[in-house]
PDB file of C-alpha atoms in Angstrom:
ATOM      1  CA  UNK A  23       0.000   0.000   0.000  1.00 42.00           C
ATOM      2  CA  UNK A  24       1.340   3.434  -0.887  1.00 46.00           C
ATOM      3  CA  UNK A  25       0.255   7.052  -1.179  1.00 53.00           C
ATOM      4  CA  UNK A  26       2.352   7.475  -4.342  1.00 60.00           C
ATOM      5  CA  UNK A  27       0.583   6.203  -7.459  1.00 65.00           C
ATOM      6  CA  UNK A  28       2.569   4.646 -10.283  1.00 74.00           C
ATOM      7  CA  UNK A  29       2.829   6.256 -13.709  1.00 81.00           C
ATOM      8  CA  UNK A  30       0.145   3.946 -15.088  1.00 82.00           C
ATOM      9  CA  UNK A  31      -2.141   4.788 -12.152  1.00 84.00           C
ATOM     10  CA  UNK A  32      -1.658   8.518 -12.741  1.00 86.00           C
ATOM     11  CA  UNK A  33      -2.538   8.095 -16.402  1.00 89.00           C
ATOM     12  CA  UNK A  34      -5.629   6.061 -15.509  1.00 90.00           C
ATOM     13  CA  UNK A  35      -6.581   8.637 -12.839  1.00 89.00           C
ATOM     14  CA  UNK A  36      -6.350  11.437 -15.416  1.00 90.00           C
ATOM     15  CA  UNK A  37      -8.554   9.546 -17.849  1.00 91.00           C
ATOM     16  CA  UNK A  38     -11.048   8.638 -15.137  1.00 91.00           C
ATOM     17  CA  UNK A  39     -11.371  12.242 -13.930  1.00 92.00           C
ATOM     18  CA  UNK A  40     -11.890  13.546 -17.450  1.00 91.00           C
ATOM     19  CA  UNK A  41     -14.528  10.910 -18.206  1.00 91.00           C
ATOM     20  CA  UNK A  42     -16.453  11.735 -15.016  1.00 89.00           C
ATOM     21  CA  UNK A  43     -16.169  15.491 -15.658  1.00 90.00           C
ATOM     22  CA  UNK A  44     -17.612  15.080 -19.143  1.00 89.00           C
ATOM     23  CA  UNK A  45     -20.616  13.173 -17.774  1.00 88.00           C
ATOM     24  CA  UNK A  46     -21.740  15.869 -15.324  1.00 89.00           C
ATOM     25  CA  UNK A  47     -24.137  18.368 -16.847  1.00 85.00           C
ATOM     26  CA  UNK A  48     -23.828  21.958 -15.634  1.00 85.00           C
ATOM     27  CA  UNK A  49     -27.475  21.908 -14.580  1.00 80.00           C
ATOM     28  CA  UNK A  50     -26.730  18.918 -12.291  1.00 82.00           C
ATOM     29  CA  UNK A  51     -24.537  21.127 -10.113  1.00 80.00           C
ATOM     30  CA  UNK A  52     -26.463  24.377 -10.390  1.00 79.00           C
ATOM     31  CA  UNK A  53     -24.413  25.983 -13.173  1.00 78.00           C
ATOM     32  CA  UNK A  54     -25.839  27.629 -16.318  1.00 73.00           C
ATOM     33  CA  UNK A  55     -25.525  25.526 -19.453  1.00 69.00           C
ATOM     34  CA  UNK A  56     -24.502  28.439 -21.684  1.00 65.00           C
ATOM     35  CA  UNK A  57     -24.450  28.376 -25.463  1.00 59.00           C
ATOM     36  CA  UNK A  58     -20.702  28.387 -26.191  1.00 69.00           C
ATOM     37  CA  UNK A  59     -19.613  25.076 -24.672  1.00 67.00           C
ATOM     38  CA  UNK A  60     -17.316  23.171 -26.995  1.00 70.00           C
ATOM     39  CA  UNK A  61     -17.043  20.050 -24.860  1.00 70.00           C
ATOM     40  CA  UNK A  62     -19.663  17.984 -23.010  1.00 75.00           C
ATOM     41  CA  UNK A  63     -19.977  18.232 -19.269  1.00 86.00           C
ATOM     42  CA  UNK A  64     -18.112  20.597 -16.993  1.00 89.00           C
ATOM     43  CA  UNK A  65     -15.062  22.686 -17.739  1.00 87.00           C
ATOM     44  CA  UNK A  66     -11.917  22.115 -15.685  1.00 91.00           C
ATOM     45  CA  UNK A  67     -12.247  25.504 -14.010  1.00 91.00           C
ATOM     46  CA  UNK A  68     -15.805  24.616 -12.968  1.00 89.00           C
ATOM     47  CA  UNK A  69     -14.675  21.379 -11.320  1.00 92.00           C
ATOM     48  CA  UNK A  70     -11.902  23.321  -9.582  1.00 91.00           C
ATOM     49  CA  UNK A  71     -14.430  25.856  -8.312  1.00 91.00           C
ATOM     50  CA  UNK A  72     -16.836  23.184  -7.072  1.00 91.00           C
ATOM     51  CA  UNK A  73     -14.039  21.269  -5.318  1.00 91.00           C
ATOM     52  CA  UNK A  74     -12.407  24.451  -3.933  1.00 92.00           C
ATOM     53  CA  UNK A  75      -9.011  23.760  -5.521  1.00 91.00           C
ATOM     54  CA  UNK A  76      -6.774  25.745  -7.853  1.00 91.00           C
ATOM     55  CA  UNK A  77      -7.445  25.480 -11.586  1.00 92.00           C
ATOM     56  CA  UNK A  78      -3.761  24.808 -12.301  1.00 92.00           C
ATOM     57  CA  UNK A  79      -3.642  22.078  -9.677  1.00 91.00           C
ATOM     58  CA  UNK A  80      -6.714  20.321 -11.093  1.00 92.00           C
ATOM     59  CA  UNK A  81      -5.356  20.678 -14.641  1.00 93.00           C
ATOM     60  CA  UNK A  82      -2.097  19.020 -13.578  1.00 92.00           C
ATOM     61  CA  UNK A  83      -4.083  16.186 -12.008  1.00 91.00           C
ATOM     62  CA  UNK A  84      -5.976  15.617 -15.272  1.00 90.00           C
ATOM     63  CA  UNK A  85      -2.655  15.692 -17.101  1.00 91.00           C
ATOM     64  CA  UNK A  86      -1.342  12.813 -14.993  1.00 89.00           C
ATOM     65  CA  UNK A  87       1.396  14.810 -13.270  1.00 89.00           C
ATOM     66  CA  UNK A  88       3.077  13.452 -10.141  1.00 87.00           C
ATOM     67  CA  UNK A  89       1.435  15.602  -7.444  1.00 86.00           C
ATOM     68  CA  UNK A  90       0.256  14.833  -3.920  1.00 84.00           C
ATOM     69  CA  UNK A  91      -3.493  14.539  -3.358  1.00 85.00           C
ATOM     70  CA  UNK A  92      -4.855  14.597   0.203  1.00 87.00           C
ATOM     71  CA  UNK A  93      -7.901  12.601   1.338  1.00 85.00           C
ATOM     72  CA  UNK A  94     -10.021  15.733   2.050  1.00 86.00           C
ATOM     73  CA  UNK A  95      -9.269  16.974  -1.453  1.00 89.00           C
ATOM     74  CA  UNK A  96     -10.283  13.658  -2.987  1.00 90.00           C
ATOM     75  CA  UNK A  97     -13.522  13.777  -1.000  1.00 89.00           C
ATOM     76  CA  UNK A  98     -14.269  17.242  -2.421  1.00 91.00           C
ATOM     77  CA  UNK A  99     -13.536  16.027  -5.944  1.00 93.00           C
ATOM     78  CA  UNK A 100     -15.824  13.033  -5.436  1.00 91.00           C
ATOM     79  CA  UNK A 101     -18.660  15.343  -4.384  1.00 91.00           C
ATOM     80  CA  UNK A 102     -17.998  17.849  -7.183  1.00 92.00           C
ATOM     81  CA  UNK A 103     -18.071  15.095  -9.813  1.00 92.00           C
ATOM     82  CA  UNK A 104     -21.086  13.406  -8.204  1.00 91.00           C
ATOM     83  CA  UNK A 105     -19.298  10.065  -7.972  1.00 88.00           C
ATOM     84  CA  UNK A 106     -21.123   6.954  -6.850  1.00 83.00           C
ATOM     85  CA  UNK A 107     -19.716   5.061  -3.816  1.00 76.00           C
ATOM     86  CA  UNK A 108     -18.030   2.594  -6.190  1.00 76.00           C
ATOM     87  CA  UNK A 109     -16.520   5.423  -8.266  1.00 85.00           C
ATOM     88  CA  UNK A 110     -15.338   7.162  -5.079  1.00 85.00           C
ATOM     89  CA  UNK A 111     -13.536   3.997  -3.978  1.00 80.00           C
ATOM     90  CA  UNK A 112     -11.944   3.718  -7.443  1.00 85.00           C
ATOM     91  CA  UNK A 113     -10.782   7.345  -7.239  1.00 88.00           C
ATOM     92  CA  UNK A 114      -8.969   6.646  -3.965  1.00 86.00           C
ATOM     93  CA  UNK A 115      -7.431   3.454  -5.356  1.00 83.00           C
ATOM     94  CA  UNK A 116      -5.997   5.342  -8.319  1.00 86.00           C
ATOM     95  CA  UNK A 117      -4.819   8.401  -6.387  1.00 86.00           C
ATOM     96  CA  UNK A 118      -3.418   6.676  -3.279  1.00 82.00           C
ATOM     97  CA  UNK A 119      -2.942   3.068  -4.306  1.00 73.00           C
ATOM     98  CA  UNK A 120      -5.252   1.975  -1.489  1.00 69.00           C
ATOM     99  CA  UNK A 121      -8.975   2.027  -0.712  1.00 64.00           C
ATOM    100  CA  UNK A 122     -10.743   5.024   0.753  1.00 65.00           C
ATOM    101  CA  UNK A 123     -11.600   4.974   4.431  1.00 62.00           C
ATOM    102  CA  UNK A 124     -14.854   3.067   4.785  1.00 59.00           C
ATOM    103  CA  UNK A 125     -17.887   5.183   5.631  1.00 57.00           C
ATOM    104  CA  UNK A 126     -19.943   4.425   8.711  1.00 53.00           C
ATOM    105  CA  UNK A 127     -23.460   3.669   7.569  1.00 53.00           C
ATOM    106  CA  UNK A 128     -26.319   2.195   9.540  1.00 64.00           C
ATOM    107  CA  UNK A 129     -29.306   1.154   7.428  1.00 72.00           C
ATOM    108  CA  UNK A 130     -32.342   0.077   9.411  1.00 75.00           C
ATOM    109  CA  UNK A 131     -33.057  -3.124   7.468  1.00 79.00           C
ATOM    110  CA  UNK A 132     -31.522  -5.445   4.908  1.00 84.00           C
ATOM    111  CA  UNK A 133     -32.714  -6.214   1.405  1.00 85.00           C
ATOM    112  CA  UNK A 134     -35.166  -9.049   1.027  1.00 87.00           C
ATOM    113  CA  UNK A 135     -32.732 -11.123  -1.018  1.00 90.00           C
ATOM    114  CA  UNK A 136     -30.137 -10.926   1.763  1.00 90.00           C
ATOM    115  CA  UNK A 137     -32.653 -12.054   4.399  1.00 94.00           C
ATOM    116  CA  UNK A 138     -33.706 -14.950   2.169  1.00 95.00           C
ATOM    117  CA  UNK A 139     -30.066 -16.021   1.845  1.00 94.00           C
ATOM    118  CA  UNK A 140     -29.750 -16.001   5.642  1.00 95.00           C
ATOM    119  CA  UNK A 141     -32.931 -18.018   6.027  1.00 95.00           C
ATOM    120  CA  UNK A 142     -31.717 -20.587   3.482  1.00 95.00           C
ATOM    121  CA  UNK A 143     -28.457 -21.162   5.363  1.00 95.00           C
ATOM    122  CA  UNK A 144     -28.991 -24.208   7.625  1.00 94.00           C
ATOM    123  CA  UNK A 145     -26.650 -22.970  10.355  1.00 96.00           C
ATOM    124  CA  UNK A 146     -26.323 -19.609  12.143  1.00 97.00           C
ATOM    125  CA  UNK A 147     -25.991 -16.530   9.942  1.00 97.00           C
ATOM    126  CA  UNK A 148     -26.402 -12.824  10.632  1.00 96.00           C
ATOM    127  CA  UNK A 149     -25.846  -9.395   9.075  1.00 95.00           C
ATOM    128  CA  UNK A 150     -24.405  -6.407  10.903  1.00 94.00           C
ATOM    129  CA  UNK A 151     -23.202  -2.907  10.078  1.00 91.00           C
ATOM    130  CA  UNK A 152     -19.618  -1.687  10.070  1.00 87.00           C
ATOM    131  CA  UNK A 153     -20.132  -0.721  13.721  1.00 91.00           C
ATOM    132  CA  UNK A 154     -21.364  -4.262  14.394  1.00 94.00           C
ATOM    133  CA  UNK A 155     -25.025  -3.335  14.953  1.00 94.00           C
ATOM    134  CA  UNK A 156     -26.983  -6.511  14.152  1.00 95.00           C
ATOM    135  CA  UNK A 157     -29.599  -5.897  11.451  1.00 94.00           C
ATOM    136  CA  UNK A 158     -30.759  -9.396  10.499  1.00 95.00           C
ATOM    137  CA  UNK A 159     -30.339 -13.020  11.540  1.00 96.00           C
ATOM    138  CA  UNK A 160     -31.784 -16.424  10.805  1.00 96.00           C
ATOM    139  CA  UNK A 161     -33.614 -18.812  13.105  1.00 94.00           C
ATOM    140  CA  UNK A 162     -30.477 -20.879  13.751  1.00 95.00           C
ATOM    141  CA  UNK A 163     -28.610 -17.799  15.049  1.00 96.00           C
ATOM    142  CA  UNK A 164     -31.487 -17.110  17.449  1.00 95.00           C
ATOM    143  CA  UNK A 165     -31.295 -20.699  18.728  1.00 94.00           C
ATOM    144  CA  UNK A 166     -27.529 -20.505  19.211  1.00 94.00           C
ATOM    145  CA  UNK A 167     -27.269 -17.064  20.815  1.00 93.00           C
ATOM    146  CA  UNK A 168     -30.830 -16.283  21.861  1.00 90.00           C
ATOM    147  CA  UNK A 169     -33.303 -14.095  20.011  1.00 90.00           C
ATOM    148  CA  UNK A 170     -31.652 -10.813  18.999  1.00 93.00           C
ATOM    149  CA  UNK A 171     -35.106  -9.283  18.837  1.00 90.00           C
ATOM    150  CA  UNK A 172     -35.312  -9.218  22.635  1.00 91.00           C
ATOM    151  CA  UNK A 173     -32.796  -6.360  22.640  1.00 92.00           C
ATOM    152  CA  UNK A 174     -33.609  -2.780  21.611  1.00 90.00           C
ATOM    153  CA  UNK A 175     -31.901  -1.667  18.396  1.00 83.00           C
ATOM    154  CA  UNK A 176     -29.324   0.415  20.276  1.00 83.00           C
ATOM    155  CA  UNK A 177     -28.158  -2.643  22.237  1.00 92.00           C
ATOM    156  CA  UNK A 178     -28.333  -5.165  19.403  1.00 95.00           C
ATOM    157  CA  UNK A 179     -24.613  -4.830  18.805  1.00 96.00           C
ATOM    158  CA  UNK A 180     -21.995  -7.580  18.615  1.00 96.00           C
ATOM    159  CA  UNK A 181     -19.465  -5.798  20.806  1.00 97.00           C
ATOM    160  CA  UNK A 182     -22.028  -4.752  23.428  1.00 97.00           C
ATOM    161  CA  UNK A 183     -23.571  -8.225  23.630  1.00 97.00           C
ATOM    162  CA  UNK A 184     -20.174  -9.876  24.016  1.00 97.00           C
ATOM    163  CA  UNK A 185     -19.751  -8.109  27.367  1.00 97.00           C
ATOM    164  CA  UNK A 186     -23.293  -7.348  28.500  1.00 96.00           C
ATOM    165  CA  UNK A 187     -25.377 -10.412  27.549  1.00 95.00           C
ATOM    166  CA  UNK A 188     -25.048 -12.999  30.364  1.00 93.00           C
ATOM    167  CA  UNK A 189     -26.685 -15.722  28.261  1.00 91.00           C
ATOM    168  CA  UNK A 190     -24.120 -15.378  25.479  1.00 93.00           C
ATOM    169  CA  UNK A 191     -21.232 -15.250  27.931  1.00 94.00           C
ATOM    170  CA  UNK A 192     -22.417 -18.406  29.703  1.00 94.00           C
ATOM    171  CA  UNK A 193     -22.305 -20.294  26.399  1.00 95.00           C
ATOM    172  CA  UNK A 194     -18.663 -19.362  25.650  1.00 96.00           C
ATOM    173  CA  UNK A 195     -16.133 -21.521  27.538  1.00 96.00           C
ATOM    174  CA  UNK A 196     -13.259 -19.452  26.052  1.00 95.00           C
ATOM    175  CA  UNK A 197     -15.005 -16.153  26.648  1.00 97.00           C
ATOM    176  CA  UNK A 198     -11.932 -14.073  27.565  1.00 96.00           C
ATOM    177  CA  UNK A 199      -9.926 -15.096  24.482  1.00 95.00           C
ATOM    178  CA  UNK A 200     -12.970 -14.559  22.248  1.00 95.00           C
ATOM    179  CA  UNK A 201     -13.684 -11.190  23.869  1.00 96.00           C
ATOM    180  CA  UNK A 202     -10.105 -10.001  23.352  1.00 96.00           C
ATOM    181  CA  UNK A 203     -10.259 -10.911  19.654  1.00 94.00           C
ATOM    182  CA  UNK A 204     -13.595  -9.141  19.367  1.00 95.00           C
ATOM    183  CA  UNK A 205     -12.232  -5.931  20.884  1.00 96.00           C
ATOM    184  CA  UNK A 206      -9.140  -6.053  18.655  1.00 94.00           C
ATOM    185  CA  UNK A 207     -11.292  -6.516  15.549  1.00 93.00           C
ATOM    186  CA  UNK A 208     -13.626  -3.688  16.542  1.00 94.00           C
ATOM    187  CA  UNK A 209     -10.667  -1.320  17.038  1.00 93.00           C
ATOM    188  CA  UNK A 210      -9.388  -2.152  13.555  1.00 89.00           C
ATOM    189  CA  UNK A 211     -12.779  -1.484  11.968  1.00 88.00           C
ATOM    190  CA  UNK A 212     -12.994   1.817  13.859  1.00 88.00           C
ATOM    191  CA  UNK A 213      -9.640   2.887  12.408  1.00 83.00           C
ATOM    192  CA  UNK A 214     -10.876   2.134   8.893  1.00 79.00           C
ATOM    193  CA  UNK A 215     -14.031   4.224   9.211  1.00 78.00           C
ATOM    194  CA  UNK A 216     -14.152   7.648   7.595  1.00 69.00           C
ATOM    195  CA  UNK A 217     -15.698   8.954  10.815  1.00 75.00           C
ATOM    196  CA  UNK A 218     -15.077   6.904  13.946  1.00 84.00           C
ATOM    197  CA  UNK A 219     -17.181   8.955  16.356  1.00 87.00           C
ATOM    198  CA  UNK A 220     -19.922   6.305  16.512  1.00 90.00           C
ATOM    199  CA  UNK A 221     -17.315   3.641  17.266  1.00 92.00           C
ATOM    200  CA  UNK A 222     -15.680   5.722  20.002  1.00 93.00           C
ATOM    201  CA  UNK A 223     -19.055   6.613  21.537  1.00 94.00           C
ATOM    202  CA  UNK A 224     -19.954   2.929  21.854  1.00 96.00           C
ATOM    203  CA  UNK A 225     -16.527   2.077  23.287  1.00 96.00           C
ATOM    204  CA  UNK A 226     -16.743   4.902  25.836  1.00 96.00           C
ATOM    205  CA  UNK A 227     -20.211   3.833  26.964  1.00 96.00           C
ATOM    206  CA  UNK A 228     -19.169   0.204  27.259  1.00 97.00           C
ATOM    207  CA  UNK A 229     -16.017   1.105  29.197  1.00 97.00           C
ATOM    208  CA  UNK A 230     -18.180   2.835  31.815  1.00 97.00           C
ATOM    209  CA  UNK A 231     -20.204  -0.319  32.537  1.00 97.00           C
ATOM    210  CA  UNK A 232     -17.663  -3.087  31.894  1.00 97.00           C
ATOM    211  CA  UNK A 233     -14.263  -2.993  33.627  1.00 97.00           C
ATOM    212  CA  UNK A 234     -13.186  -5.972  31.508  1.00 97.00           C
ATOM    213  CA  UNK A 235     -13.913  -4.135  28.293  1.00 97.00           C
ATOM    214  CA  UNK A 236     -12.131  -1.026  29.595  1.00 97.00           C
ATOM    215  CA  UNK A 237      -9.056  -3.134  30.326  1.00 96.00           C
ATOM    216  CA  UNK A 238      -9.027  -4.872  26.930  1.00 97.00           C
ATOM    217  CA  UNK A 239      -9.713  -1.607  25.079  1.00 96.00           C
ATOM    218  CA  UNK A 240      -6.849   0.067  26.901  1.00 93.00           C
ATOM    219  CA  UNK A 241      -4.399  -2.527  25.563  1.00 93.00           C
ATOM    220  CA  UNK A 242      -4.831  -1.120  22.007  1.00 91.00           C
ATOM    221  CA  UNK A 243      -4.567  -4.522  20.306  1.00 92.00           C
ATOM    222  CA  UNK A 244      -5.762  -4.849  16.705  1.00 88.00           C
ATOM    223  CA  UNK A 245      -6.545  -8.022  14.779  1.00 88.00           C
ATOM    224  CA  UNK A 246      -7.899  -9.009  11.389  1.00 84.00           C
ATOM    225  CA  UNK A 247     -10.345 -11.879  11.880  1.00 80.00           C
ATOM    226  CA  UNK A 248     -12.327 -12.550   8.695  1.00 81.00           C
ATOM    227  CA  UNK A 249     -12.447 -16.247   9.607  1.00 88.00           C
ATOM    228  CA  UNK A 250     -11.872 -18.442  12.618  1.00 90.00           C
ATOM    229  CA  UNK A 251     -13.321 -21.047  14.935  1.00 93.00           C
ATOM    230  CA  UNK A 252     -15.495 -20.739  18.019  1.00 93.00           C
ATOM    231  CA  UNK A 253     -16.629 -23.163  20.709  1.00 96.00           C
ATOM    232  CA  UNK A 254     -20.072 -22.681  22.262  1.00 96.00           C
ATOM    233  CA  UNK A 255     -22.034 -24.734  24.754  1.00 96.00           C
ATOM    234  CA  UNK A 256     -25.786 -25.006  24.207  1.00 95.00           C
ATOM    235  CA  UNK A 257     -27.928 -26.361  27.079  1.00 94.00           C
ATOM    236  CA  UNK A 258     -29.835 -28.712  24.748  1.00 93.00           C
ATOM    237  CA  UNK A 259     -26.947 -30.500  23.012  1.00 94.00           C
ATOM    238  CA  UNK A 260     -23.713 -29.574  24.802  1.00 95.00           C
ATOM    239  CA  UNK A 261     -20.488 -28.347  23.212  1.00 96.00           C
ATOM    240  CA  UNK A 262     -20.421 -27.218  19.575  1.00 96.00           C
ATOM    241  CA  UNK A 263     -17.382 -26.085  17.580  1.00 97.00           C
ATOM    242  CA  UNK A 264     -18.032 -23.822  14.604  1.00 97.00           C
ATOM    243  CA  UNK A 265     -15.964 -22.431  11.781  1.00 96.00           C
ATOM    244  CA  UNK A 266     -17.088 -18.951  10.833  1.00 96.00           C
ATOM    245  CA  UNK A 267     -16.342 -16.402   8.142  1.00 96.00           C
ATOM    246  CA  UNK A 268     -17.327 -12.751   7.808  1.00 94.00           C
ATOM    247  CA  UNK A 269     -17.832 -11.373   4.306  1.00 93.00           C
ATOM    248  CA  UNK A 270     -18.392  -7.764   3.264  1.00 88.00           C
ATOM    249  CA  UNK A 271     -21.465  -6.962   1.202  1.00 87.00           C
ATOM    250  CA  UNK A 272     -21.571  -3.558  -0.537  1.00 77.00           C
ATOM    251  CA  UNK A 273     -25.013  -2.222  -1.370  1.00 73.00           C
ATOM    252  CA  UNK A 274     -25.603   0.213  -4.264  1.00 63.00           C
ATOM    253  CA  UNK A 275     -26.288   3.061  -1.814  1.00 63.00           C
ATOM    254  CA  UNK A 276     -22.808   2.708  -0.348  1.00 64.00           C
ATOM    255  CA  UNK A 277     -23.701   0.741   2.782  1.00 74.00           C
ATOM    256  CA  UNK A 278     -21.083  -1.877   3.593  1.00 81.00           C
ATOM    257  CA  UNK A 279     -22.514  -4.737   5.636  1.00 89.00           C
ATOM    258  CA  UNK A 280     -20.851  -7.664   7.428  1.00 92.00           C
ATOM    259  CA  UNK A 281     -22.336 -11.079   6.608  1.00 95.00           C
ATOM    260  CA  UNK A 282     -21.256 -13.705   9.160  1.00 96.00           C
ATOM    261  CA  UNK A 283     -21.800 -17.386   8.348  1.00 97.00           C
ATOM    262  CA  UNK A 284     -21.252 -20.353  10.679  1.00 97.00           C
ATOM    263  CA  UNK A 285     -20.782 -24.034   9.903  1.00 96.00           C
ATOM    264  CA  UNK A 286     -20.103 -26.798  12.447  1.00 96.00           C
ATOM    265  CA  UNK A 287     -16.824 -28.688  12.468  1.00 94.00           C
ATOM    266  CA  UNK A 288     -17.131 -32.213  10.978  1.00 93.00           C
ATOM    267  CA  UNK A 289     -17.898 -35.020  13.391  1.00 92.00           C
ATOM    268  CA  UNK A 290     -19.680 -34.681  16.714  1.00 92.00           C
ATOM    269  CA  UNK A 291     -20.285 -30.938  16.337  1.00 94.00           C
ATOM    270  CA  UNK A 292     -22.053 -31.478  13.029  1.00 92.00           C
ATOM    271  CA  UNK A 293     -24.243 -34.205  14.519  1.00 92.00           C
ATOM    272  CA  UNK A 294     -25.170 -32.024  17.486  1.00 94.00           C
ATOM    273  CA  UNK A 295     -25.777 -28.975  15.297  1.00 94.00           C
ATOM    274  CA  UNK A 296     -28.132 -30.893  13.033  1.00 93.00           C
ATOM    275  CA  UNK A 297     -30.047 -32.103  16.052  1.00 92.00           C
ATOM    276  CA  UNK A 298     -30.213 -28.603  17.537  1.00 94.00           C
ATOM    277  CA  UNK A 299     -31.234 -26.698  14.428  1.00 91.00           C
ATOM    278  CA  UNK A 300     -33.855 -29.220  13.376  1.00 81.00           C
ATOM    279  CA  UNK A 301     -35.775 -27.819  16.375  1.00 51.00           C
ATOM    280  CA  UNK A 302     -36.107 -24.573  14.408  1.00 47.00           C
ATOM    281  CA  UNK A 303     -38.211 -26.080  11.634  1.00 45.00           C
ATOM    282  CA  UNK A 304     -40.544 -28.284  13.681  1.00 42.00           C
TER     283      UNK A 304
END
């Protein structure tokens, strides 16, 4: 990862900016169309004005020159050119050689197709936001962890429940190790957010009510955990060991959701899981 784009990236960035500029109509951004325009879309000086940058600087950028571009400036360009979330991410990739900071977004529900995918998965599955607020789950997840619907929306959060839900904690024989990994993963996601205030607000509130969380949070550990294993004990069938993976699902509106899928380890855990989750469909 680097903040210095290669020559080929600068050339591609120049072409991308010009193509986006030519697609924006003056009327789209509140400018008069005029009768003497020789090229489609906006002029370079108009983009510079909308993004609050110098005309020469923007011209150099469209010429593929080797100049530094800050994140705030890229954000202003993205707004001026009315880029979609996907186009914004591409702009950052070209200009910095790395993705843009991920926006914090908290939709209230998930799309029907995503809920149907959860419901079709035979083992626990759930969807949460970047801040780990749980939006949707299937019946197997409710059997394993307890019904998420019993919590108000503000408390239906993976980090909060790890420390504040006694039922979940009682089912985790390796709770401390799992909790430490959870805190380290949450800290990493907070650092990747374009605005981490919602993350920090949750952490501050949790630190006031959980000395254990305050201690783990104060250690400043970070961890990338897109996949792993977890042991849980359910009162109906005993110990279960799951493999789990968390995937990122980007919606057209720019929301980035976490889709977590569980599957039992082969052998006794699979047998017990099948017995447990058959209870869901009776």
